[in-house]
Tab-separated table of C-alpha atoms and ligand atoms in Angstrom:
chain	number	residue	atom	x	y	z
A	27	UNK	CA	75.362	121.705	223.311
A	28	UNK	CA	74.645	120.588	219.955
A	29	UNK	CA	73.109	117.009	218.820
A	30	UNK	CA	74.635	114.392	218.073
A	31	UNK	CA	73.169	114.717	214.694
A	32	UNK	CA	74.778	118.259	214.390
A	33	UNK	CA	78.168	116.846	214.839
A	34	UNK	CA	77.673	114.698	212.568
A	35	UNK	CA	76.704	116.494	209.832
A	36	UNK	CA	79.492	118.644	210.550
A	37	UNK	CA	82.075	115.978	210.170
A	38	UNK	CA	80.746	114.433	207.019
A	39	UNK	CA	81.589	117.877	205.601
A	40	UNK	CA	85.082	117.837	206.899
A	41	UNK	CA	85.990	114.163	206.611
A	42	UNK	CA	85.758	110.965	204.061
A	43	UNK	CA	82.689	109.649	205.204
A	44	UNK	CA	82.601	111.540	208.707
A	45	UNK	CA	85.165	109.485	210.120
A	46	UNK	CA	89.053	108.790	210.424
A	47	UNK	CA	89.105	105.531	210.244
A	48	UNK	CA	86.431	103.654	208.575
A	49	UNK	CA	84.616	101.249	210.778
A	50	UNK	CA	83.563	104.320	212.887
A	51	UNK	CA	81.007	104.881	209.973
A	52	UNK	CA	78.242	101.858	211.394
A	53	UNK	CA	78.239	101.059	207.571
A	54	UNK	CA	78.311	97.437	208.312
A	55	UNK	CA	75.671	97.986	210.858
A	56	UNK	CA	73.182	100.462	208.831
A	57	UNK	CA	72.577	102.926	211.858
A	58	UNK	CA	73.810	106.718	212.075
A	59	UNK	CA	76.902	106.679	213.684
A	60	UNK	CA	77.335	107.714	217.260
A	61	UNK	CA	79.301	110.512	218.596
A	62	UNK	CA	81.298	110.222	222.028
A	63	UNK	CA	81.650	113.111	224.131
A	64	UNK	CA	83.059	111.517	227.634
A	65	UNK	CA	84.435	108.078	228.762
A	66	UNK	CA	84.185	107.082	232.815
A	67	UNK	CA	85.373	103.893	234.357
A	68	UNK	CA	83.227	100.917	231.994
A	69	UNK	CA	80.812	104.140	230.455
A	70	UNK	CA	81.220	106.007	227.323
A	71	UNK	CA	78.542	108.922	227.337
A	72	UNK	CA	77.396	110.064	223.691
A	73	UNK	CA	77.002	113.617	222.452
A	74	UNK	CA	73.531	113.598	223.407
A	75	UNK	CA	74.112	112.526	226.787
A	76	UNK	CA	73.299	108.548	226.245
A	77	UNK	CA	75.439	106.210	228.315
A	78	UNK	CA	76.484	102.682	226.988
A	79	UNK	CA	78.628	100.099	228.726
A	80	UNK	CA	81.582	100.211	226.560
A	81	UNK	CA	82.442	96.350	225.190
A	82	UNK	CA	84.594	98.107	222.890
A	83	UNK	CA	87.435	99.526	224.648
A	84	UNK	CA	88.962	102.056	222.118
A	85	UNK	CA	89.553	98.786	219.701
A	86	UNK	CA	91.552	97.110	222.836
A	87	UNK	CA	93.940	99.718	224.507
A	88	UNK	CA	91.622	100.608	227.552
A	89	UNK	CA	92.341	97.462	229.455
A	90	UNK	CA	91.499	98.978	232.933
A	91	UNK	CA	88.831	101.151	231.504
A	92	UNK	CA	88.085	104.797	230.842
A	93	UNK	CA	90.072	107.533	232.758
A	94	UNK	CA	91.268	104.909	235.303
A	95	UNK	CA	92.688	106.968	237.998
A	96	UNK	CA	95.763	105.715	238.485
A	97	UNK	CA	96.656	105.719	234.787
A	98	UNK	CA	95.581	109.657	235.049
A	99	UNK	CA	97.643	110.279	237.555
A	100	UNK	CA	100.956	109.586	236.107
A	101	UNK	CA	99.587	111.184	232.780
A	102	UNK	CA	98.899	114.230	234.834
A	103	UNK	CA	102.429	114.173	236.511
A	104	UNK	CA	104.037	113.251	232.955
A	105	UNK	CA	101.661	116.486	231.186
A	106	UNK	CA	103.423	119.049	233.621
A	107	UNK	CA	106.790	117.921	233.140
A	108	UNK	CA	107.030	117.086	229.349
A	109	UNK	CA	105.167	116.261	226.191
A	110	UNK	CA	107.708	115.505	223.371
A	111	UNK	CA	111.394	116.237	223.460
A	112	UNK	CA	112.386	114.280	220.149
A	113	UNK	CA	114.868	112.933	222.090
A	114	UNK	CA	115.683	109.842	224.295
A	115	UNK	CA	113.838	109.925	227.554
A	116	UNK	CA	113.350	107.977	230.930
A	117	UNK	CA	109.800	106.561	230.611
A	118	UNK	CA	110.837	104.753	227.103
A	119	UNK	CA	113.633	103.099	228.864
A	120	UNK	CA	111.213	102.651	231.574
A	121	UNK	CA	108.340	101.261	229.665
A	122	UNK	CA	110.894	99.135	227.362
A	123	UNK	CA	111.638	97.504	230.753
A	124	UNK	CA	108.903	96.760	231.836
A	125	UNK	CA	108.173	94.775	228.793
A	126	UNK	CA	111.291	92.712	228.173
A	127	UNK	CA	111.111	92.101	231.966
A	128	UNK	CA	107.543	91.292	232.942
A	129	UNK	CA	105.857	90.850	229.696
A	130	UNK	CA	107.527	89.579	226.655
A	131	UNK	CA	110.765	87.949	228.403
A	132	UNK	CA	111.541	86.342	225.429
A	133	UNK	CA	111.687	89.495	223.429
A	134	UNK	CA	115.690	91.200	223.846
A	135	UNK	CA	115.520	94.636	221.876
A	136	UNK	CA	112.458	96.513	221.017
A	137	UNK	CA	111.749	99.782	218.989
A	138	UNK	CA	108.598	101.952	219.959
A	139	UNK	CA	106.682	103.462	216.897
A	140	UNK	CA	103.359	105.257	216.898
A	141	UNK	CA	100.820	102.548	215.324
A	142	UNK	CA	100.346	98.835	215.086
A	143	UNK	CA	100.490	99.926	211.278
A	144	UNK	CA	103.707	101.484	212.290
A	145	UNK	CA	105.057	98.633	213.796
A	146	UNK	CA	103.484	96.034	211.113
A	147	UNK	CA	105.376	98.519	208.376
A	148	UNK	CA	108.708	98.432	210.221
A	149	UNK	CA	108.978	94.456	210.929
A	150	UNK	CA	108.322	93.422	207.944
A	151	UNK	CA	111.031	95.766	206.258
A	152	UNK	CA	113.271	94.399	209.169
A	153	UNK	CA	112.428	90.871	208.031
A	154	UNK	CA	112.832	91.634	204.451
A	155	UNK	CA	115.940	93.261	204.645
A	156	UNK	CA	117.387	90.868	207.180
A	157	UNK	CA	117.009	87.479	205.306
A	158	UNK	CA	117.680	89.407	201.782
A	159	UNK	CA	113.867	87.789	200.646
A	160	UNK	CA	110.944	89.494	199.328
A	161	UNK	CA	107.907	87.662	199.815
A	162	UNK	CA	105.708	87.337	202.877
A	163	UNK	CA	102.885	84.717	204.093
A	164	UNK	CA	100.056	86.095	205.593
A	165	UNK	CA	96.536	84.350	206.562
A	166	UNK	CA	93.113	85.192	205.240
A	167	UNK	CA	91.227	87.190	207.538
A	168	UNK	CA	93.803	88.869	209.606
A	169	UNK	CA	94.798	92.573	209.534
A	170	UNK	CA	98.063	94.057	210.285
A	171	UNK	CA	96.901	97.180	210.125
A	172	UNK	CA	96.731	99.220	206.324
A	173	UNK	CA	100.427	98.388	204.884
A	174	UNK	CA	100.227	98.125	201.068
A	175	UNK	CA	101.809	94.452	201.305
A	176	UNK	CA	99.522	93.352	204.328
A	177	UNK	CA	96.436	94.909	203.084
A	178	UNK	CA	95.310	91.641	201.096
A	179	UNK	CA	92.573	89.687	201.971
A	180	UNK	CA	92.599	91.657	205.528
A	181	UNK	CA	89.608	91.867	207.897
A	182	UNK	CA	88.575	94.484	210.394
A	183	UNK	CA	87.014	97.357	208.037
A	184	UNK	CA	87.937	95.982	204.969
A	185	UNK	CA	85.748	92.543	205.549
A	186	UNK	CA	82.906	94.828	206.445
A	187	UNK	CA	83.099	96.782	203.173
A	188	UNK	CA	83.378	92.999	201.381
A	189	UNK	CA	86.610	93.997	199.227
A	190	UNK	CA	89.416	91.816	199.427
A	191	UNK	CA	91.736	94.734	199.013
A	192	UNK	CA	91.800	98.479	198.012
A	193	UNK	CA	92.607	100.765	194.914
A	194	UNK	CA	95.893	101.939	195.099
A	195	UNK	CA	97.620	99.180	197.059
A	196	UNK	CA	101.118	98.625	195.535
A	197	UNK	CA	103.219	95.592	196.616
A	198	UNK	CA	100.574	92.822	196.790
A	199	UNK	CA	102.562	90.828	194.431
A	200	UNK	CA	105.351	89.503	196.941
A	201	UNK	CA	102.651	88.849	199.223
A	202	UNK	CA	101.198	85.382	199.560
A	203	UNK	CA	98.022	84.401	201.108
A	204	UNK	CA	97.001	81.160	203.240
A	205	UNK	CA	93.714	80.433	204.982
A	206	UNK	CA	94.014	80.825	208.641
A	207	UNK	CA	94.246	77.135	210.416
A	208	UNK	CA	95.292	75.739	207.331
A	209	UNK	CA	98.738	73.987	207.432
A	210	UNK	CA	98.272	71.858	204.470
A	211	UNK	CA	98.191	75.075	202.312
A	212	UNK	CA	101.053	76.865	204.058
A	213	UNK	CA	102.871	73.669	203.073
A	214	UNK	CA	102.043	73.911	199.405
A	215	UNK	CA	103.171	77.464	199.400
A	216	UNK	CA	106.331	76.611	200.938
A	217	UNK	CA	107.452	73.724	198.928
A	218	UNK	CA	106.696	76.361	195.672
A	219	UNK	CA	108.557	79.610	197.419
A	220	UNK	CA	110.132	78.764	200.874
A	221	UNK	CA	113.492	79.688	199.486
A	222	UNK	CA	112.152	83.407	199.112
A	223	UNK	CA	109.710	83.510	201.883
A	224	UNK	CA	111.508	86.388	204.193
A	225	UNK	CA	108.717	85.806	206.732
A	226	UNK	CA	104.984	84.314	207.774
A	227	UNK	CA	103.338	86.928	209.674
A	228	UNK	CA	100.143	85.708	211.748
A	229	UNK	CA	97.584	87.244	214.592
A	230	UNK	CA	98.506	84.106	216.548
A	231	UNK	CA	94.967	84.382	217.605
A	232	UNK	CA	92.747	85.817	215.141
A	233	UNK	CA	90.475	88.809	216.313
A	234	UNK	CA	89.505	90.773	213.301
A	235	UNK	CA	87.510	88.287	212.051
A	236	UNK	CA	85.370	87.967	214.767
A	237	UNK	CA	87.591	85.104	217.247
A	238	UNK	CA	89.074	82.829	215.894
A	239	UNK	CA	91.901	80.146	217.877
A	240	UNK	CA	94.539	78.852	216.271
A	241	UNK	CA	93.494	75.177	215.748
A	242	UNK	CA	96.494	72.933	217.693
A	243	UNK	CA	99.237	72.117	216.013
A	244	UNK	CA	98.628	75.031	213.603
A	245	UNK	CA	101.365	77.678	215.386
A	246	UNK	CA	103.685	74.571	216.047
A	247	UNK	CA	103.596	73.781	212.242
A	248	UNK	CA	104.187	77.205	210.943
A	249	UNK	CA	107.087	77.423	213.739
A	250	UNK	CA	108.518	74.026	212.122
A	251	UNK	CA	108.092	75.326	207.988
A	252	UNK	CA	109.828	78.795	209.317
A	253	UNK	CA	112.503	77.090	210.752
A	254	UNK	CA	113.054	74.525	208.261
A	255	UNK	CA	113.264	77.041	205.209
A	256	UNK	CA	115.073	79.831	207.746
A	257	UNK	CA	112.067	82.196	206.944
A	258	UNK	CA	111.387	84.423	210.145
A	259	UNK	CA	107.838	84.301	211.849
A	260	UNK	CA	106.198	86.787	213.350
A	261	UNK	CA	103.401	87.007	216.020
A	262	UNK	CA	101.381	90.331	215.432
A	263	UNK	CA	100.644	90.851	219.049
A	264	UNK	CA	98.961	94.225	218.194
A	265	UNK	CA	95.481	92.835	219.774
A	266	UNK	CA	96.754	89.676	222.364
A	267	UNK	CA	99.410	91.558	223.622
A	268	UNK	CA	99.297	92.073	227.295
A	269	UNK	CA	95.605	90.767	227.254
A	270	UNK	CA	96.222	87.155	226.286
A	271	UNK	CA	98.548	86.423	228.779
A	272	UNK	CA	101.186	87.690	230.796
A	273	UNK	CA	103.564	86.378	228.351
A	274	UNK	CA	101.862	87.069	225.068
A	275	UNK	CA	100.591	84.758	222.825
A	276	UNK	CA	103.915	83.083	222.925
A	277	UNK	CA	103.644	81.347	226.221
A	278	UNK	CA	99.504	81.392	225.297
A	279	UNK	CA	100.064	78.913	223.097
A	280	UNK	CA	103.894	77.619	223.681
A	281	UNK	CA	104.941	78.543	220.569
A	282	UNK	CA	107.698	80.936	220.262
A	283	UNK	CA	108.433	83.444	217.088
A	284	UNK	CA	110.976	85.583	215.919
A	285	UNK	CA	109.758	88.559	215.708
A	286	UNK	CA	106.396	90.579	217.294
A	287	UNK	CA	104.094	93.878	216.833
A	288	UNK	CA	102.305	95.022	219.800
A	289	UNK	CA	100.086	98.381	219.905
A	290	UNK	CA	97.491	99.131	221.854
A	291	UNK	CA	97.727	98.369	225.360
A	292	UNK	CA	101.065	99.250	224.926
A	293	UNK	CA	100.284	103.020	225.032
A	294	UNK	CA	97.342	103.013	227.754
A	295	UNK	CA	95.293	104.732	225.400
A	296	UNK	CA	97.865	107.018	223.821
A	297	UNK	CA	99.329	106.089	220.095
A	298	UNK	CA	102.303	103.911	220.602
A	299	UNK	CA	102.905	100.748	219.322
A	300	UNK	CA	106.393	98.879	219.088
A	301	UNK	CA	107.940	96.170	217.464
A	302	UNK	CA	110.572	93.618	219.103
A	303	UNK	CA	112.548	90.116	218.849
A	304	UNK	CA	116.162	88.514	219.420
A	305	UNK	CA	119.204	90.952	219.550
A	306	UNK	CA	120.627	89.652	216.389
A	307	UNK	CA	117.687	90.880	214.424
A	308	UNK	CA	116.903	94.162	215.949
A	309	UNK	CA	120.912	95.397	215.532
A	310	UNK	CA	120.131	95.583	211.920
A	311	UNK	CA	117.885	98.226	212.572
A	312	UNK	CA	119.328	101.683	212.253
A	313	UNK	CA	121.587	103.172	213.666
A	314	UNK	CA	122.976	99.843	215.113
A	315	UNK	CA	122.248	98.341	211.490
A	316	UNK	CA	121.326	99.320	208.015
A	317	UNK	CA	117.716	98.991	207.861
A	318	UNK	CA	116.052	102.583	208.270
A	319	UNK	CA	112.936	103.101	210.503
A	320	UNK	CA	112.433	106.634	212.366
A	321	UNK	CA	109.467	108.223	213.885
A	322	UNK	CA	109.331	112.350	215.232
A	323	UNK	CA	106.960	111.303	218.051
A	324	UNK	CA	107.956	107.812	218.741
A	325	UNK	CA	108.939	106.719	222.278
A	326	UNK	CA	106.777	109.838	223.536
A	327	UNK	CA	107.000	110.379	227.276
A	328	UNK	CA	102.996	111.411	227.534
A	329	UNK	CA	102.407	107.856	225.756
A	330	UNK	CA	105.114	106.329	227.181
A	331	UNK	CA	104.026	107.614	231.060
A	332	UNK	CA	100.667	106.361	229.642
A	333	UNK	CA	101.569	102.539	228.880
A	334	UNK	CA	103.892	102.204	231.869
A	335	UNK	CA	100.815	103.348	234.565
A	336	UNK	CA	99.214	100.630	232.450
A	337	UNK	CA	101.181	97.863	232.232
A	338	UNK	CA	102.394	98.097	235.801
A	339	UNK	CA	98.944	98.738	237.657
A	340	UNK	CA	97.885	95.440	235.112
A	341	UNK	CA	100.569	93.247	236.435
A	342	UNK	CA	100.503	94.353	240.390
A	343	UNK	CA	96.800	94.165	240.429
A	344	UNK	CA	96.869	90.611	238.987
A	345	UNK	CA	94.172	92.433	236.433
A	346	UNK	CA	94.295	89.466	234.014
A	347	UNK	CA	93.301	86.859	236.624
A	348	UNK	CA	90.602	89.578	237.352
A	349	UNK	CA	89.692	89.311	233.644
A	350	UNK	CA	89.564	85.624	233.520
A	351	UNK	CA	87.305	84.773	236.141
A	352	UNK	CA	85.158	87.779	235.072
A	353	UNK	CA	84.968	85.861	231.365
A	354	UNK	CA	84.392	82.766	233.172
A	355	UNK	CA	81.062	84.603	234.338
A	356	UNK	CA	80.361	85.622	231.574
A	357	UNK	CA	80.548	82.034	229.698
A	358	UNK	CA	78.140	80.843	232.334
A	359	UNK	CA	75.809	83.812	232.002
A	360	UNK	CA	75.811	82.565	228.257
A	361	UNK	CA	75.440	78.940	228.795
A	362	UNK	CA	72.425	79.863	231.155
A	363	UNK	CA	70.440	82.519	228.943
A	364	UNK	CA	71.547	81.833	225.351
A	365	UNK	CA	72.077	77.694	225.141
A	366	UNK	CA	68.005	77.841	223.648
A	367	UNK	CA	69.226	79.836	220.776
A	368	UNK	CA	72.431	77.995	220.124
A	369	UNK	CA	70.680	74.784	219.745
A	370	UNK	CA	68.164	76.476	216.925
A	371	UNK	CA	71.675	77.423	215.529
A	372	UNK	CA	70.982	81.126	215.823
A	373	UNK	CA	74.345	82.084	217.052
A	374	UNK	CA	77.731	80.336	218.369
A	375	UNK	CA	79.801	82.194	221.286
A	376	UNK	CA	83.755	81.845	221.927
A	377	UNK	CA	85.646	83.607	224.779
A	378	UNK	CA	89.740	83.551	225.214
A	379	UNK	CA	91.133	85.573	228.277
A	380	UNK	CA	89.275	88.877	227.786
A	381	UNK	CA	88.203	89.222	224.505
A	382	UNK	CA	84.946	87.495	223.530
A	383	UNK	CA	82.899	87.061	220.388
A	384	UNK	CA	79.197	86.090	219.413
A	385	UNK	CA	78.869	84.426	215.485
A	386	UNK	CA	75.212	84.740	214.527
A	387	UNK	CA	73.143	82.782	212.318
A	388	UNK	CA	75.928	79.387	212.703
A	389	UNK	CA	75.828	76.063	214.781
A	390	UNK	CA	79.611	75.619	214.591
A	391	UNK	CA	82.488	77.886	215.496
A	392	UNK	CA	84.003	79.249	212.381
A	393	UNK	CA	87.574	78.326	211.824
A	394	UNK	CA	88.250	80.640	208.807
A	395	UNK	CA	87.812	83.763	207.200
A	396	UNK	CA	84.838	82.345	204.642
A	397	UNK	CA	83.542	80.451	207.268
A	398	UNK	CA	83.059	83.501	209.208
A	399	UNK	CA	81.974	85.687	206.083
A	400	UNK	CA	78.977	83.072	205.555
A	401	UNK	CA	77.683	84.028	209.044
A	402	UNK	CA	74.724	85.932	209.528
A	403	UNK	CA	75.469	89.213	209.540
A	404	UNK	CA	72.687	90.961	209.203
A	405	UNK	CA	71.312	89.436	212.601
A	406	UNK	CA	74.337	91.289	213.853
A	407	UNK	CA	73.056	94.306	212.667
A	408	UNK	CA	69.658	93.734	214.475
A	409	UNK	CA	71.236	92.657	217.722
A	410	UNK	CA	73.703	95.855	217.445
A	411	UNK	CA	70.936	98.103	216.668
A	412	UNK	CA	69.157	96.595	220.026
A	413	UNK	CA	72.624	96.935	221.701
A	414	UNK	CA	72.833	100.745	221.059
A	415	UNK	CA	68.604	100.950	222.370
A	416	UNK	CA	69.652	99.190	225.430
A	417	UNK	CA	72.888	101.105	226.330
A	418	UNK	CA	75.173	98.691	225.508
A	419	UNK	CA	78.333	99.969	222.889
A	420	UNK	CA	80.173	97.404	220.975
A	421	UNK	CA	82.530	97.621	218.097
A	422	UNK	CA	79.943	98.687	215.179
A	423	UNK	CA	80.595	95.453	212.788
A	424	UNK	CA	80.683	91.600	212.892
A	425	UNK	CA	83.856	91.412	211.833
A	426	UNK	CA	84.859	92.800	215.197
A	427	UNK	CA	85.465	91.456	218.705
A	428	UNK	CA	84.364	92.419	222.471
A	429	UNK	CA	86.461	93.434	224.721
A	430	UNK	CA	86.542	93.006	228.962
A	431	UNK	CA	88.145	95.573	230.647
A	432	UNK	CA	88.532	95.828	234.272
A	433	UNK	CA	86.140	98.267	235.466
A	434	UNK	CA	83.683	95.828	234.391
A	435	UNK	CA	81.537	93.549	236.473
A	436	UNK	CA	78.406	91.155	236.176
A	437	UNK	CA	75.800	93.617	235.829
A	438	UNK	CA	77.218	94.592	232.303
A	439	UNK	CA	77.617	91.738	231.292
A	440	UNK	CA	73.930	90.921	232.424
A	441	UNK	CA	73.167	93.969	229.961
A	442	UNK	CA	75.413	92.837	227.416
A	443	UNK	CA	72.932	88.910	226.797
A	444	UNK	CA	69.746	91.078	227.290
A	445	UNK	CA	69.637	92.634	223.833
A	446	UNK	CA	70.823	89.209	221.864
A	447	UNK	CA	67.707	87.968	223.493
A	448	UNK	CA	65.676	90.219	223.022
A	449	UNK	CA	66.329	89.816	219.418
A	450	UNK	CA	66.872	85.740	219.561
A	451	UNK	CA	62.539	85.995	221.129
A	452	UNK	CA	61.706	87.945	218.452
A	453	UNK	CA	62.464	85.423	216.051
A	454	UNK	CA	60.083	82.952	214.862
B	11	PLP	C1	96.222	92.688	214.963
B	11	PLP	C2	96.354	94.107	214.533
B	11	PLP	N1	97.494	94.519	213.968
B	11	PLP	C3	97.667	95.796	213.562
B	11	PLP	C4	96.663	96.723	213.716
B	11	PLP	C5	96.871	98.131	213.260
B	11	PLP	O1	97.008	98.960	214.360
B	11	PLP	P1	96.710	100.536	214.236
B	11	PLP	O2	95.249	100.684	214.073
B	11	PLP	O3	97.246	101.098	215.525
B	11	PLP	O4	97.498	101.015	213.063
B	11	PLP	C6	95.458	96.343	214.297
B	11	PLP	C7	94.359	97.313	214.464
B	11	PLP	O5	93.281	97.018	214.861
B	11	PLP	C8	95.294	94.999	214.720
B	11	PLP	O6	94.158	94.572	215.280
């Protein structure tokens, strides 16, 4: 078996940076990357044989945790059957079901694609071509994945790497951008454009800048402007969907949009993604309409098979109640070992449904992109490095959110406080 540090040289050789896709590079965190050979239940197991409790969950998707069984038994019934056809199949109709039925009831017509990129891509050429406008609103901070037009002041990766866009992004000019929780801006920006706005697109809760809620009254205001200057909005449910609640972000929050994205849950750890909203609008997508989006793999029955085992085993097994009292735990294992440290302001924690989030170096929860960029982020680094020592794995950036999945339980989480405090003693 080779090292860790084998395969790692080998992939620098092979790929930009060693990676294919960017955060995987620990940049933001200054350590040598890690390599994952096996996933189990709440365990990912490096290539040198290290175990961490995984607080990272594939970025989201692995809801139930690694190889749950059930979810690997329908993917082993779906493998010896069929792979790709190309062509339409049971388990999309299935899995487009489920959704409209149990999930997103609001939702009447959906398209599957294979990325939240995909899907962010595809809606917002839907949008565009629907209400005949050019320009989009987006917020400061969030990230729709790495579309030209949405890759503008975008976290995730790009907030690690401190650039507020990249080289060779066309299509920025249409694009108009509005710091998240600020409705006094979006305002401004409509009264100048609303007549060419085509749509506001939002993380209705923001988790790729760390966590960050929509303040109240901020989804209910954009709903109003949208409505008011007929200007579509749309949730990007990529992260909240099926996690948030069991009917999205819209019945989260009460606030209802036109238009979602959803990925990653959506596929049970296979690439699908798929975007969705009232009849009307998705008829003008082709062939029903005129507005072309296509995809060879899309609607998949191996990722399809995947997200239905998913979704289903999710909603019989009440697994986001499970969730919620398991972050209720969790916020009382914090109040109990890491209130000393909050009050000498060395870091601020926030928890909604199963995703969680610790801000370091702040004594107030940060309601913005900047206010989340002045955190301290190289305490991060020192409690990441500490996480890694300790066997804990956690997306490698403070840009980044945990995640609670549901082969979980209070031990890891235990495990999950003891390096921050290490690290929070060893201050003076
Ligand atoms: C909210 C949101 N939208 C879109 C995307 C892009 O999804 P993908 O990485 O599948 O292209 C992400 C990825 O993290 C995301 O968090």
């Amino acid at each position: 078996m080779n090292s860790s540090k084998d395969w790692y040289e080998r992939s620098l050789k092979l790929f930009p940076g060693g990676v294919n896709s960017p955060v995987r590079s620990f940049k933001s965190v200054g350590c040598e990357p890690k390599l994952f050979a096996q996933g189990l239940g709440p365990y990912m197991y490096d290539t040198d044989g290290q175990r961490y409790i995984d607080f990272c969950c594939s970025w989201g998707p692995l809801i139930l945790g690694h190889l749950h069984p059930y979810v690997v038994q329908k993917l082993n019934q779906q493998i010896s059957t069929a792979m790709t056809f190309g062509a339409t199949c049971p388990q999309e109709i299935l899995l487009g079901e489920e959704i409209l039925n149990h999930w997103f009831t609001s939702m009447e017509k959906l398209r599957f694609v294979n990325s939240g990129t995909e899907a962010s891509m595809s809606v917002l050429r839907l949008a565009r071509g629907y209400t005949s406008r050019k320009k989009i609103v987006k917020f400061e901070g969030c990230y729709h994945g790495h579309v030209d037009s949405l890759l503008i002041s975008a976290g995730s990766g790009l907030a690690q790497f401190g650039e507020p866009t990249s080289p060779g992004v066309i299509n920025f000019e249409e694009t108009l951008v509005v710091p998240y929780n600020d409705l006094e801006a979006l305002q401004a920006v409509f009264k100048e454009y609303g007549e060419e706005i085509a749509a506001v697109m939002i993380e209705p809760m923001a988790a790729n800048m760390g966590l960050v809620l929509p303040q109240k009254g901020f989804l209910e205001g954009i709903r109003s402007l949208t409505t008011q200057y007929k200007s579509l909005f749309i949730f990007d449910e990529v992260m909240t969907g099926f996690r948030i609640h069991k009917g999205g972000s819209h019945l989260a929050f009460g606030v209802q949009p036109d238009l979602w994205t959803m990925g990653k849950i959506v596929g049970g750890g296979l690439p699908a993604a798929a975007y969705g909203g009232k009849k009307e609008i998705m008829d003008w997508i082709s062939p029903s309409g005129p507005i072309y989006q296509a995809g060879t793999l899309s609607g998949n029955p191996l990722a399809m098979a995947a997200g239905l085992a998913t979704l289903q085993y999710v909603r019989e097994n009440n697994v986001l109640e499970h969730l919620e009292e398991l972050g209720k735990e969790l916020d009382l294992l914090v109040s109990e070992r890491l209130e000393k440290y909050k009050q000498k302001g060395l870091l601020v924690y926030v928890r909604k449904a199963s995703f969680f989030c610790f801000f370091f170096g702040t004594k107030s929860l940060p309601q913005n992109f900047k206010e989340v960029d002045a955190c301290n982020m190289d305490l991060f680094s020192e409690v990441y490095a500490k996480w890694l020592e300790t066997g804990v794995y956690m997306g490698p950036s403070g840009y980044e959110v945990g995640f609670l999945s549901y082969s979980h339980n209070r031990s890891h989480l235990e495990k999950l406080l003891e390096a921050i405090v290490i690290t929070c003693e060893g201050i003076r």
